[in-house]
XYZ file of C-alpha atoms in Angstrom:
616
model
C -81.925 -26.613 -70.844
C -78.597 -24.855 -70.060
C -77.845 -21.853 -72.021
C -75.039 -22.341 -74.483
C -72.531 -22.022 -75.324
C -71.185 -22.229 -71.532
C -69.723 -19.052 -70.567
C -66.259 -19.970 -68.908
C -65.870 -19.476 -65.383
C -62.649 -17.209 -64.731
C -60.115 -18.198 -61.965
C -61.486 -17.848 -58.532
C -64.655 -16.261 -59.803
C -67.589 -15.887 -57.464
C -71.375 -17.359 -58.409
C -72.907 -13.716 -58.084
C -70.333 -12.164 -60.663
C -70.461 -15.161 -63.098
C -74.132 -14.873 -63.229
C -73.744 -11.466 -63.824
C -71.363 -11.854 -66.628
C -73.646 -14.936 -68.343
C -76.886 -12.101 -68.158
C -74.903 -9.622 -69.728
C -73.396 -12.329 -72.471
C -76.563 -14.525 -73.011
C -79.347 -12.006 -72.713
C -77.926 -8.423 -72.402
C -79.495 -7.744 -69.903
C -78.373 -7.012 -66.061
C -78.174 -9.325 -63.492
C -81.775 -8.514 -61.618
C -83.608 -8.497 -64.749
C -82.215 -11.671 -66.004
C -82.849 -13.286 -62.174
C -86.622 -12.491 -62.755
C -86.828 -13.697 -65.670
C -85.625 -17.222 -65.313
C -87.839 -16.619 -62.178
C -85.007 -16.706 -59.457
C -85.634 -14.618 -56.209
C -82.159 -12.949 -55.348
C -82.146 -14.312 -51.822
C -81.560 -17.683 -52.993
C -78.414 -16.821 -54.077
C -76.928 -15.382 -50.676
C -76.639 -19.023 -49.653
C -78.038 -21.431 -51.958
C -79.007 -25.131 -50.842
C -79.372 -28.219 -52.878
C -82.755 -26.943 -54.610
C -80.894 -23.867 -55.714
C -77.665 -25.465 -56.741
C -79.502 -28.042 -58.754
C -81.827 -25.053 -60.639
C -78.472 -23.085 -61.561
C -76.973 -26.085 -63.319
C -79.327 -26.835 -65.490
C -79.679 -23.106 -66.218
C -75.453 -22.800 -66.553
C -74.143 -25.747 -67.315
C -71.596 -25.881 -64.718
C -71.974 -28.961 -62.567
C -73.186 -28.506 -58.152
C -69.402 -29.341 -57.456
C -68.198 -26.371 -59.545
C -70.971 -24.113 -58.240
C -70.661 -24.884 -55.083
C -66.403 -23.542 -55.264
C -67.772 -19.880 -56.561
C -69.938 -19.354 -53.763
C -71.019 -20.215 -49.793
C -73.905 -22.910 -49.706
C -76.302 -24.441 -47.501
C -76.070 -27.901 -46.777
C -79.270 -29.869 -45.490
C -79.364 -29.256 -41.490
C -78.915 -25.614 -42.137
C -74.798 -25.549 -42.010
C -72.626 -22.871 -44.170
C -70.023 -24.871 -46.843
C -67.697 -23.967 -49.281
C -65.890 -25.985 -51.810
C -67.577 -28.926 -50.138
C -66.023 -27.975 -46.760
C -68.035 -26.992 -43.648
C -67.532 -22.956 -42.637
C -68.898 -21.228 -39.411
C -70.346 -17.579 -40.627
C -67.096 -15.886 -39.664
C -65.613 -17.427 -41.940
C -66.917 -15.318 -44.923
C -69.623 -12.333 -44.438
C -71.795 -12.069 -47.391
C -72.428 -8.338 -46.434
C -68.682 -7.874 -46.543
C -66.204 -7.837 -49.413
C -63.325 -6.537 -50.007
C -61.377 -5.924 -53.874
C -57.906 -5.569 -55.226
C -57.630 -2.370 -57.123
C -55.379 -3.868 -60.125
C -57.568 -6.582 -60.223
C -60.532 -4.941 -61.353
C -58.539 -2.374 -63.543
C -57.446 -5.804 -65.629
C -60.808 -6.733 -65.577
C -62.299 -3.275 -67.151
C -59.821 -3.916 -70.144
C -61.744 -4.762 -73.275
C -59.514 -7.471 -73.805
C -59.849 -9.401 -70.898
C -61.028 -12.615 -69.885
C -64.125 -10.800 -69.091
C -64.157 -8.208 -71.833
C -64.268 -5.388 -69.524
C -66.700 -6.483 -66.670
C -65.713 -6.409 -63.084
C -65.041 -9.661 -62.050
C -65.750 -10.713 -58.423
C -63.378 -13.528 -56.861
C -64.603 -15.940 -54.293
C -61.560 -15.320 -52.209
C -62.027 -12.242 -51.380
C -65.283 -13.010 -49.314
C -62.944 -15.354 -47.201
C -62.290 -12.860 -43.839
C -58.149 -14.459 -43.502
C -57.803 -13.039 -46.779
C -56.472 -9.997 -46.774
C -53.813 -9.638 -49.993
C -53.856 -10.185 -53.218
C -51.526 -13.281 -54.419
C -51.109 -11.490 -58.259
C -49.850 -8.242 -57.585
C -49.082 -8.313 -53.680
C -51.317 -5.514 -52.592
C -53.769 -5.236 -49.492
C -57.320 -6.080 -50.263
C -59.555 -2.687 -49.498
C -63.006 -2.522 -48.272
C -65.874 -2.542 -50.206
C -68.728 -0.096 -49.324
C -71.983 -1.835 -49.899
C -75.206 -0.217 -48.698
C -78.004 -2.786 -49.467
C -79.397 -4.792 -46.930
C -77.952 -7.890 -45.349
C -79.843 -10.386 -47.208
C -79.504 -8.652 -50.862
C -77.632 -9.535 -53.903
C -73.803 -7.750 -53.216
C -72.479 -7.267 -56.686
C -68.602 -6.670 -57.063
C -69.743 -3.313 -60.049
C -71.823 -2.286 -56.775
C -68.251 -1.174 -55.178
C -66.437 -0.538 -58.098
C -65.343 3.205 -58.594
C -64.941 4.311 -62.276
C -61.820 3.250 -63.863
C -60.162 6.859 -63.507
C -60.799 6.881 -59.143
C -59.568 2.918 -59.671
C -56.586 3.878 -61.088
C -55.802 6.726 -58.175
C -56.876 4.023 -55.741
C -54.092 1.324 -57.147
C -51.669 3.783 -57.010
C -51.611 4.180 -53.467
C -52.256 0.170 -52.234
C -49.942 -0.781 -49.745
C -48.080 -3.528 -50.578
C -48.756 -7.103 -48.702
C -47.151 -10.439 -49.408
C -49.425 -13.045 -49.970
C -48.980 -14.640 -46.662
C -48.433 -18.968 -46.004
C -52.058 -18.845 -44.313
C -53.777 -17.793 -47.105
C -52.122 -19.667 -49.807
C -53.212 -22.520 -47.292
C -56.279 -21.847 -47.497
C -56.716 -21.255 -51.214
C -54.899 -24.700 -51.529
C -57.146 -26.099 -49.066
C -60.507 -25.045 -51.017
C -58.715 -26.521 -54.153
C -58.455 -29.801 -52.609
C -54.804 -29.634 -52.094
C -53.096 -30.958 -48.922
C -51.021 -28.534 -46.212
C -50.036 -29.757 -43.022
C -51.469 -32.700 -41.467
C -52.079 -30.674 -37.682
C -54.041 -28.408 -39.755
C -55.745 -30.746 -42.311
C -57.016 -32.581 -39.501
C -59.864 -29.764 -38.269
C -62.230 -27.446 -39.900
C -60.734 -25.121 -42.353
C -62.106 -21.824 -40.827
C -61.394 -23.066 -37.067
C -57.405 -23.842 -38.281
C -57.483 -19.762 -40.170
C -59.034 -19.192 -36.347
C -56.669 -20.931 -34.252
C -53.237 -19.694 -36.602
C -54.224 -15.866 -35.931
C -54.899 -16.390 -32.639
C -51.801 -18.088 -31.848
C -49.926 -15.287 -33.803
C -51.496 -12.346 -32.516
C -50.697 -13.547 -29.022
C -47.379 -13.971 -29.914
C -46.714 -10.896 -31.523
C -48.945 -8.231 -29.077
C -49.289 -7.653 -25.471
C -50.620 -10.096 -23.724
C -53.640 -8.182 -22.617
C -54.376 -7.021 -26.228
C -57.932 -5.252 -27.222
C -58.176 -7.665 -30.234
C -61.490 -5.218 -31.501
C -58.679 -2.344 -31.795
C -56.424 -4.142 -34.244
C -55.885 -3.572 -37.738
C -56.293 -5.778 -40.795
C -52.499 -5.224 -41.133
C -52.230 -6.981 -37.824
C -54.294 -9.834 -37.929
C -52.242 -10.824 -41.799
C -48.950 -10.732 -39.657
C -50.368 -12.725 -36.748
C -51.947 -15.634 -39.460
C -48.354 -15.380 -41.293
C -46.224 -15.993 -37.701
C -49.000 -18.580 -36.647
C -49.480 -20.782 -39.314
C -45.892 -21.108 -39.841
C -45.815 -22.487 -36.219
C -48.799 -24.475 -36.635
C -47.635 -26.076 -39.590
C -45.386 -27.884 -37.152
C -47.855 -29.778 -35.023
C -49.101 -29.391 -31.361
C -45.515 -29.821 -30.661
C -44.274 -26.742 -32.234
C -47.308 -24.602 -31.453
C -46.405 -25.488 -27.657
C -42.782 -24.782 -27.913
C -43.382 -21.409 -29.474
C -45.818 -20.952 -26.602
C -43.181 -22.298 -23.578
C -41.008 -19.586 -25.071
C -43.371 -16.732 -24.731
C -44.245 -18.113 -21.389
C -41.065 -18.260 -19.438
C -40.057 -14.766 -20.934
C -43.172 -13.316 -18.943
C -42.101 -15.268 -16.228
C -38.981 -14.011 -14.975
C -37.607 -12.299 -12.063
C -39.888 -10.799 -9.848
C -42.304 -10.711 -12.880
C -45.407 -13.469 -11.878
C -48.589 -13.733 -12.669
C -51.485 -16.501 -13.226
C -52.217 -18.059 -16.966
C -54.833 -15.661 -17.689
C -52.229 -12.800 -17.295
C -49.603 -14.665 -19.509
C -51.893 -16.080 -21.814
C -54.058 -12.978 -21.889
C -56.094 -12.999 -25.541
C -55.737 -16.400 -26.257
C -56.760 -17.549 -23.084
C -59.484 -14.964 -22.838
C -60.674 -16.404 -26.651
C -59.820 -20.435 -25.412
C -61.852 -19.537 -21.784
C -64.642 -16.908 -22.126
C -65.925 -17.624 -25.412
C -67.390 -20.801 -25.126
C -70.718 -19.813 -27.251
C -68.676 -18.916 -30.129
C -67.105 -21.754 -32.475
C -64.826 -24.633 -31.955
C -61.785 -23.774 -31.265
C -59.861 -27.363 -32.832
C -56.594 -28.908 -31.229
C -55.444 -25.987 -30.102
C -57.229 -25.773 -27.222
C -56.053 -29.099 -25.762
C -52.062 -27.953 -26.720
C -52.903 -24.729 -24.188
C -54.638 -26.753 -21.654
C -52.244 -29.101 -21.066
C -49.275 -26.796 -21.100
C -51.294 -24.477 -18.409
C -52.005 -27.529 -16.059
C -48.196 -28.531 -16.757
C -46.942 -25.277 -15.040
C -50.059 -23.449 -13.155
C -51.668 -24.631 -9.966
C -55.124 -25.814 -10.782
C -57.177 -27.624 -8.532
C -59.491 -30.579 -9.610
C -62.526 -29.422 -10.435
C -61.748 -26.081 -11.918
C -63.286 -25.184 -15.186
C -60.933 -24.355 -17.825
C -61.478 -24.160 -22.085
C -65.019 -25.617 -20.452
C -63.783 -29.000 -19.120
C -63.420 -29.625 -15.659
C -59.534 -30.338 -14.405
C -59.698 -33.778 -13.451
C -56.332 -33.767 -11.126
C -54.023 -31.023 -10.185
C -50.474 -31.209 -11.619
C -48.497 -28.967 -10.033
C -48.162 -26.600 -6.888
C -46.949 -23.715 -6.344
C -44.763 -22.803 -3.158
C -47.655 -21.312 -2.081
C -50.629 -23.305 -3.308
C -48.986 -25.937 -1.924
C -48.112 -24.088 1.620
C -51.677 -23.077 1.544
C -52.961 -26.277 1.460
C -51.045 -27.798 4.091
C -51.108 -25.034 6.321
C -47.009 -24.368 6.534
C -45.874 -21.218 5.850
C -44.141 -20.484 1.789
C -40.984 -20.344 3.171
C -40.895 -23.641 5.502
C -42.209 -25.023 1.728
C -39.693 -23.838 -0.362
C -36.833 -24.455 1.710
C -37.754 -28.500 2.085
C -38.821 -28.317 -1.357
C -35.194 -26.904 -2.322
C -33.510 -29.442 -0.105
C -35.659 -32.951 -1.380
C -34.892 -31.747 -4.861
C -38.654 -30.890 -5.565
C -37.898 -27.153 -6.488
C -34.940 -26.030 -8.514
C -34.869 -22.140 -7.257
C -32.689 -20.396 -5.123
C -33.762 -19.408 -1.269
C -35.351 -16.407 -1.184
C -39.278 -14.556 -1.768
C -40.795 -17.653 -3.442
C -42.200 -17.040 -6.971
C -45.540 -17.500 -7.806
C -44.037 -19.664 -10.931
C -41.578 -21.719 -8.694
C -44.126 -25.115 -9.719
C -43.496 -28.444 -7.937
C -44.941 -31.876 -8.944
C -48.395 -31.630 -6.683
C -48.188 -35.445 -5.768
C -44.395 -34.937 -4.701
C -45.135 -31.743 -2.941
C -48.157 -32.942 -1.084
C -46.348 -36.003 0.554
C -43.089 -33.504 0.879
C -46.101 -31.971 3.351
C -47.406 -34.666 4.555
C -44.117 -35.647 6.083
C -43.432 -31.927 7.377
C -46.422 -32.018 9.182
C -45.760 -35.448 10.394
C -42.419 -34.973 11.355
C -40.992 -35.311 14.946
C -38.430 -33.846 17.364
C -36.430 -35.439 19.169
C -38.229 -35.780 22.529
C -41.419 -36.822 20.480
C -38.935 -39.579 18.817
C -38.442 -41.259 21.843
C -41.769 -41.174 23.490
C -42.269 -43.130 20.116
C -39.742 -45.392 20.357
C -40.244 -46.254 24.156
C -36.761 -45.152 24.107
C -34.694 -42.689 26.480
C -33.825 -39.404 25.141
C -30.260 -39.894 24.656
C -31.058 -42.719 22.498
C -33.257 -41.530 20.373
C -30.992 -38.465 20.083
C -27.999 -41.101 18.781
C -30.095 -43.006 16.652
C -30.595 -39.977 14.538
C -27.145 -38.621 14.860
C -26.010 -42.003 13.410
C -28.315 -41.936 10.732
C -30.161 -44.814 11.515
C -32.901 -42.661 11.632
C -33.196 -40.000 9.323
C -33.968 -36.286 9.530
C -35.834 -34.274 6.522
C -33.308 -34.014 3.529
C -31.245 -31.521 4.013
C -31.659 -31.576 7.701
C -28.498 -33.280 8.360
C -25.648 -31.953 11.137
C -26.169 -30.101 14.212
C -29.929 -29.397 14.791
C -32.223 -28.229 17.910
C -33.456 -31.142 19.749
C -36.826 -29.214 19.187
C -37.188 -28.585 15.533
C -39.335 -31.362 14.361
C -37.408 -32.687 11.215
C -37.190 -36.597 12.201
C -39.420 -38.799 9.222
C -42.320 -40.491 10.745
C -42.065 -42.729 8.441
C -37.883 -43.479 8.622
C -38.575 -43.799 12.772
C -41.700 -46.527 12.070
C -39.219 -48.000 9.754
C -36.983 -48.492 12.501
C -39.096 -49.583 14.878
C -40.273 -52.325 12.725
C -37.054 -53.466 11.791
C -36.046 -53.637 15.412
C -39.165 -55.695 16.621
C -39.504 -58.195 13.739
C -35.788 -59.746 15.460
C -37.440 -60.104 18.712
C -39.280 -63.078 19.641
C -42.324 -62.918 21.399
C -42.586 -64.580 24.772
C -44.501 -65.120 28.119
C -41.352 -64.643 30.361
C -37.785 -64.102 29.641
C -35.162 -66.389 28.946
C -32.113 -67.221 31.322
C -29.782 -64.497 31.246
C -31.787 -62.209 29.138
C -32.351 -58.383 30.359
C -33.397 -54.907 29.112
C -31.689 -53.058 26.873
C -30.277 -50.108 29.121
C -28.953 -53.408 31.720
C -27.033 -54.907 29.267
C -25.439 -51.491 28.522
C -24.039 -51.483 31.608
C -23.196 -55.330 31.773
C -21.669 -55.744 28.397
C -20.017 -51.854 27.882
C -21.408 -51.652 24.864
C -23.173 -48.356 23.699
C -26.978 -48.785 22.981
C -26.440 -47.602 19.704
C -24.334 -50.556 18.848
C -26.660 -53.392 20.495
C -29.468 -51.260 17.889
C -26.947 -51.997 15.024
C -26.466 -55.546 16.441
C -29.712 -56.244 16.437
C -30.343 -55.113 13.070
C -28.216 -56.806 11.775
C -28.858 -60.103 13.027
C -25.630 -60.509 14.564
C -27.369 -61.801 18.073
C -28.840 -65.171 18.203
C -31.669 -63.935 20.496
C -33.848 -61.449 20.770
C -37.390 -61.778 22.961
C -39.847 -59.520 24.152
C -42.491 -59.850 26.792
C -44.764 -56.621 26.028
C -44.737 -55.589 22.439
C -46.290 -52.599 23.897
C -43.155 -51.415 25.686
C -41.252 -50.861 22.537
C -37.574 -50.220 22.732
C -38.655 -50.564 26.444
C -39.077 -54.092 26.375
C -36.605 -55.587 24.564
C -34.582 -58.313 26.039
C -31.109 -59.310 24.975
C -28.095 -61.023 26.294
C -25.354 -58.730 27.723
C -22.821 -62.047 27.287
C -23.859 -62.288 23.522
C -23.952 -58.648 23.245
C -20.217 -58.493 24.042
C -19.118 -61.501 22.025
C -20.999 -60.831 18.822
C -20.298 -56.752 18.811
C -16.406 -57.774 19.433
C -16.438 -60.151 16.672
C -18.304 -58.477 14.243
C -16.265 -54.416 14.837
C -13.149 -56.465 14.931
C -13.483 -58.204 11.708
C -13.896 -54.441 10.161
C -16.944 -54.990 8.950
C -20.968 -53.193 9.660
C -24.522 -54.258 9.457
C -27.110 -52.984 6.515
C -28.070 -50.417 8.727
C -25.098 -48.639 9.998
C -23.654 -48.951 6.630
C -26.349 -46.763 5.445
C -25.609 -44.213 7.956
C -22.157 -44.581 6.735
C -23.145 -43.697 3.097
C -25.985 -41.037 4.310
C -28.239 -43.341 3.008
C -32.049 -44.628 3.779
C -32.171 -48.084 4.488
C -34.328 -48.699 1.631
C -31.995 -46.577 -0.608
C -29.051 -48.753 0.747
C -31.355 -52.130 0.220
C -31.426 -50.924 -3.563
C -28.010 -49.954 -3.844
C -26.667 -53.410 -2.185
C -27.927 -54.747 -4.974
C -26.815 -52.851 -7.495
C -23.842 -53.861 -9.615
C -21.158 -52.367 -12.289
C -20.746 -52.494 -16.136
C -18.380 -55.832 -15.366
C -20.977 -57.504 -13.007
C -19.351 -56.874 -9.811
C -21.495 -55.693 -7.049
C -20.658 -52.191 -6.020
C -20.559 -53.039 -2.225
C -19.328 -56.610 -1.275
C -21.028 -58.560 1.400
C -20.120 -60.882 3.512
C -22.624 -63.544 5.017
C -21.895 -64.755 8.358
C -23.584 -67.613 10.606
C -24.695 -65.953 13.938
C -24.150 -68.118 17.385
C -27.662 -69.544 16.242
C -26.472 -70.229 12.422
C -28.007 -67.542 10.632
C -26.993 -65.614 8.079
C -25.994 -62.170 9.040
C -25.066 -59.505 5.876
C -22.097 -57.604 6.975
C -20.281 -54.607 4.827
C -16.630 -54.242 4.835
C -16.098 -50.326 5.867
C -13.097 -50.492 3.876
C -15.292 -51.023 1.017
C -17.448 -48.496 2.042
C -15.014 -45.706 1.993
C -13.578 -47.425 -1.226
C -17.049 -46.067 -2.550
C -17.186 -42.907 -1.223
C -13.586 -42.234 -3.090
C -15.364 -43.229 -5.754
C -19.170 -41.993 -6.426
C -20.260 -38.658 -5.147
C -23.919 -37.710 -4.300
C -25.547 -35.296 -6.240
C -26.476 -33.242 -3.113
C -22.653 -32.591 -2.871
C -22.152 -31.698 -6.597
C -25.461 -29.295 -6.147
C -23.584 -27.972 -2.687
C -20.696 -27.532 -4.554
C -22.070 -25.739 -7.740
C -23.936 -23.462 -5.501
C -27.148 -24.518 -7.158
C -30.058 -26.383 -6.753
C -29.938 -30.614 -7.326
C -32.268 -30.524 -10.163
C -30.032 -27.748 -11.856
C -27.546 -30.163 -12.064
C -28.854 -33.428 -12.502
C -30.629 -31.877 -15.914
C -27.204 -30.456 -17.069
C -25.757 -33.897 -16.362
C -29.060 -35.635 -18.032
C -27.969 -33.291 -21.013
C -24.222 -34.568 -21.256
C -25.481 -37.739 -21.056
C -23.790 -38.058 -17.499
C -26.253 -41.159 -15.442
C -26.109 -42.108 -12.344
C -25.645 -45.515 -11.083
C -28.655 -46.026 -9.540
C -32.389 -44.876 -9.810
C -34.740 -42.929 -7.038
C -37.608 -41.951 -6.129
C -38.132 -38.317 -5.587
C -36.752 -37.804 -2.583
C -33.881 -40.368 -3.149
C -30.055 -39.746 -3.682
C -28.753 -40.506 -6.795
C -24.847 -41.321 -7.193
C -22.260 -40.699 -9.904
C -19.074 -41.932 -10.423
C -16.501 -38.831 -9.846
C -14.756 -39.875 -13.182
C -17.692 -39.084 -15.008
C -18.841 -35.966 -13.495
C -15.131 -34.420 -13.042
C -14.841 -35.105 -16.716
C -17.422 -32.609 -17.954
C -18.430 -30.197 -14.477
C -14.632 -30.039 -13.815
C-alpha cells in the first residue's frame, strides 16, 4: 500500500532526497529511521535493481519508469542505467556530488516547493555537469565523509543557511553549456543530434570533452592536472563540433593537424594527436570510446605512414595508405632525396625540393611502383644490351622519345644515370617484334637492320618508326632471341615507304608521341579522344601499305596545331614555379578540366583558353 497522499516529486529531484522529504512529510521522522522501519537496508538504494525499484513503488506511488529518472539503477546482468539508458560508472560517482549554492538557499525557504528541505537534483551526480542551468553558477564540491557504499544525503553537505549565503556570493559564474543541456534533454527523452544519438549517452559526454580538450590544450596535456573549469569549456567547443557529424569532428581535427604540421615542425600522430590519441590508443581497458574512434583512425591512416599490421585504437591496420618520403625510401632502399625528387617530378608529392618532411605523405600504392620503377630503371648501355641493339641506337630511341626516361627526366642526361622505364623499353620491344614474322630463313632481299642503314640511307631510328607503324609490308625474323639484332627488313622498301610516308607530312603512332612528349599508351588514349563538337582532337589518316594494310599516320601539321592549342600541366607547374598537383587542385577548384584522364603518372592536357583565362 503506497503512502498517500503522493508527495510530488520536484524537478530533477534525486530518489535519496525524495525519500528523505516523504520520511520527513509522512512519518516525521529522518530518512534512516524511516528506511528501517519499512525494513529497507540503505545499500539498496546506492543502485537499486528491479527488486528494489518494484518495493519503492508500492511504498511511493511513483511508477519504476519515474524512479528509475531520480536515481542510477541496476539492470539484470549487473549494468549501471539511468532514465532507462545504459551508463559506465564514470558517468556518475555515487560518492561524489556536487550542489549549486542558490539552489539550496531556495530550497531552505519555508515557502518552497519543499518547504525548507534541501533538495538534491539528479543532475548534479552526472560528472559533465558542472553549472547550474537556473542561475548560471559553477556547481561546487560536496564534502561527504561516509563510506563508499552509504546513503550520501544532499543536508549531509549542506552548510547552514548563513555560510550558504557567503558561499553564493562568491560562485563563479558558468553558462550552462550545449553539452549539458544535451544531456539533460537526452535523459528526458528528447532528441539532439543524430552523430550523437546514435551511441551511449556517457561515451558521446566522453568523446565531446575529449575532442574539445584536445583542441583547446597542448597536445601533450596532463589531463589529471586540469580543472573543472577546463573540462566545461572543452565539452562546450566539442559538442558543438560533434553535433555536426564525423564529418565536422574530422574537419575541426584536419585543422588542428596541419597547423602542427608546418615548416620544419614534424612529428608522428601520437605527437599531434597527443591526449586524444593517448585516450583512443592506451586505454583500451577503459570504456568504449563510440564513432569517434573510427573518425581519428581513418584520418591518421589518411596522412601517417602505417604499415599493415600495426595496432592502432586496438585493430590491426589492414593496408598502409600512405608513405612518407622516407618510409617509402626506407622501404625500397633509395635514399629520401632520390624519393622526393621522382616523387615531385611524377606528380606524387606536391612539396618543394629540399630536406623532405616527415609529413610530405604520398599515396603508398603510387609511391611503391614510383620505386619499383626507380629500382628497375636502366641506363643507357643497359638499354641496349636489352634491346640487342647498338649503343647509338638505343641512345636515339630515347632521345626521340620512343622510349621514355623517368618523368621529369627529359633533355640532356648522363648516358649512366639509370632513368630509362623498364617497362616503356619492354613496351618497345614488344611493339617492334609483334611486326616481324617469324621464319626459318630469310626472304629474298631481306637483311639486318644496321645493312639496310647503309643500303637505303635511312637512319635506324626511322626504319624503328617505320616499323611501328606498319608502313613496311615485311618484317621477318630468324632468332627471336637476337632482338633488335635479328630483325630483317628490306632496304628497297625501307627507302620507298620512309620517302612516301615523310613526304606526305605525316608520322606513325609512335613518333607522334614523341612529338607530343607522350607515352604510347597515353597517345593510344588521346588518339581517341574527341572535342565538345565530336571531332577527334588529332586526325588520322589510314593508309594501305605495299601489302594493303592499314597503316595510322598523324599529320605533324596537326600535331603542332595541338600543341598551339593544349598545354601540359607539367609546363603550367614549370611555369608557376610549383609543384603539378598545386596546380591541377587550383584548376580542379575553378572548375578548369582537362581533356583527357590519367593515371598517376600520366600527363593531363588543358586547353590554353581555359587555363589563360583564370592562371593568366
Amino acid at each position: 500500500m503506497a503512502l498517500h497522499p503522493i508527495l510530488p516529486v520536484i524537478a530533477g529531484e534525486c530518489l535519496t532526497s525524495y525519500l528523505n522529504r516523504s520520511a520527513q512529510w509522512h512519518c516525521c521522522m529522518g530518512l534512516h529511521d524511516f528506511l528501517a522501519l519499512v525494513d529497507l537496508p540503505r545499500a539498496a538504494l546506492t543502485a537499486p535493481g528491479s527488486e528494489t525499484l518494484d518495493r519503492l513503488e508500492g511504498l511511493l506511488g511513483l511508477p519504476v519508469g519515474r524512479l528509475g529518472e531520480m536515481t542510477f539503477t541496476v539492470d539484470g546482468d549487473g549494468g549501471r542505467m539511468l532514465a532507462g539508458l545504459p551508463v559506465q560508472f564514470e558517468f556518475g560517482d555515487i560518492r561524489k556530488t556536487k550542489y549549486c549554492p542558490k539552489c539550496l538557499l531556495e530550497d531552505l525557504k519555508p515557502d518552497s516547493p519543499s518547504q525548507g528541505v534541501a533538495v538534491g537534483r539528479i543532475g548534479w551526480q552526472v560528472a559533465h555537469i558542472r553549472s547550474c542551468p537556473v542561475h548560471g553558477l559553477a556547481l561546487l564540491p560536496g564534502n561527504i565523509q561516509s563510506p563508499p557504499k552509504s546513503l550520501q544525503l544532499i543536508t549531509d553537505i549542506t552548510p547552514d543557511q548563513k555560510a550558504l549565503a557567503g558561499i553564493a556570493d562568491q560562485a563563479t559564474a558558468r553558462k550552462w553549456s550545449g553539452l549539458e543541456a544535451y544531456i539533460s534533454n537526452r535523459l528526458a527523452r528528447q532528441p539532439g543530434p543524430a552523430w550523437l544519438d546514435e551511441q551511449p549517452i556517457d561515451v558521446a559526454a566522453r568523446a565531446c570533452e575529449m575532442l574539445g580538450m584536445f583542441l583547446l590544450q597542448p597536445p601533450m596535456v596532463s589531463l589529471s592536472r586540469l580543472g573543472e573549469e577546463d573540462w566545461h569549456q572543452a565539452g562546450q567547443l566539442g559538442f558543438e563540433i560533434s553535433a555536426g557529424g564525423g564529418e565536422a569532428i574530422r574537419a575541426a581535427l584536419q585543422e588542428r593537424m596541419d597547423a602542427a604540421l608546418t615548416g620544419d615542425r614534424s612529428g608522428g600522430a601520437q605527437k599531434v594527436f597527443g591526449c586524444l590519441y593517448k585516450w583512443l590508443q592506451y586505454r583500451q581497458d577503459a570504456k568504449g570510446k563510440g564513432p569517434i574512434r573510427e573518425v581519428v583512425r581513418e584520418l591518421i591512416l589518411d596522412n601517417f605512414p602505417y604499415e599493415p599490421g600495426t595496432m592502432l585504437f586496438g585493430e590491426p591496420v589492414d593496408r598502409q595508405r600512405v608513405h612518407s618520403v622516407y618510409s617509402l625510401a626506407k622501404k625500397a632502399g633509395i635514399t629520401p632525396r632520390a624519393v622526393q625528387r621522382a616523387a615531385i617530378l611524377n606528380g606524387l608529392l606536391d612539396a618543394e625540393l629540399g630536406k623532405p618532411r616527415s609529413y610530405e605523405i604520398l599515396d603508398a600504392e603510387e609511391g611503391e611502383a614510383l620505386t619499383e620503377m626507380m629500382l628497375s630503371a636502366m641506363s643507357i648501355a643497359e638499354l641496349a644490351e636489352f634491346l640487342g641493339s647498338t649503343f647509338k641506337q638505343a641512345d636515339d630511341l630515347v632521345r626521340a622519345g620512343l622510349i621514355s626516361r623517368m618523368q621529369g627526366e627529359d633533355g640532356e642526361v648522363r648516358s649512366t644515370r639509370k632513368t630509362i622505364l623498364h617497362a616503356s623499353a619492354e613496351g618497345f620491344l614488344e611493339d617492334l617484334l609483334a611486326q616481324a614474322e617469324r621464319v626459318k630463313a630469310p626472304s629474298r632481299g631481306m637483311m639486318s637492320i644496321d645493312a639496310a642503314v647503309d643500303r637505303s640511307r635511312w637512319p635506324a631510328l626511322d626504319v624503328f618508326q617505320g616499323i611501328l607503324s606498319g608502313a613496311l609490308s615485311r618484317v621477318e625474323i630468324v632468332d627471336p632471341e637476337l632482338k633488335v639484332q635479328g630483325l630483317l627488313v628490306n632496304p628497297v622498301e625501307v627507302r620507298d615507304a620512309l620517302a612516301r610516308m615523310k613526304g606526305d607530312g605525316r608520322v606513325g603512332s609512335f613518333e607522334a608521341a614523341a612529338l607530343l612528349g607522350m607515352r604510347q599508351i597515353e597517345f593510344r588514349n588521346l588518339a581517341r579522344l574527341r572535342g565538345p563538337d565530336g571531332t577527334p582532337y588529332l586526325a588520322q589518316h589510314v593508309e594501305p601499305n605495299t601489302r594493303g594494310r592499314g597503316v595510322k599516320l598523324f599529320d605533324i601539321a596537326g600535331i603542332e596545331a595541338f600543341l598551339r592549342d593544349y598545354v601540359l600541366l607539367q609546363e603550367l607547374a614549370e611555369r608557376a614555379g610549383v609543384g603539378r598537383l598545386g596546380v591541377k587542385y587550383k584548376l580542379d577548384a575553378l572548375g578548369v578540366s582537362p581533356i583527357n584522364d590519367a593515371t598517376a603518372q600520366g600527363r593531363l592536357w588543358y586547353r590554353r583558353a581555359d587555363v589563360e583565362g583564370v592562371l593568366g
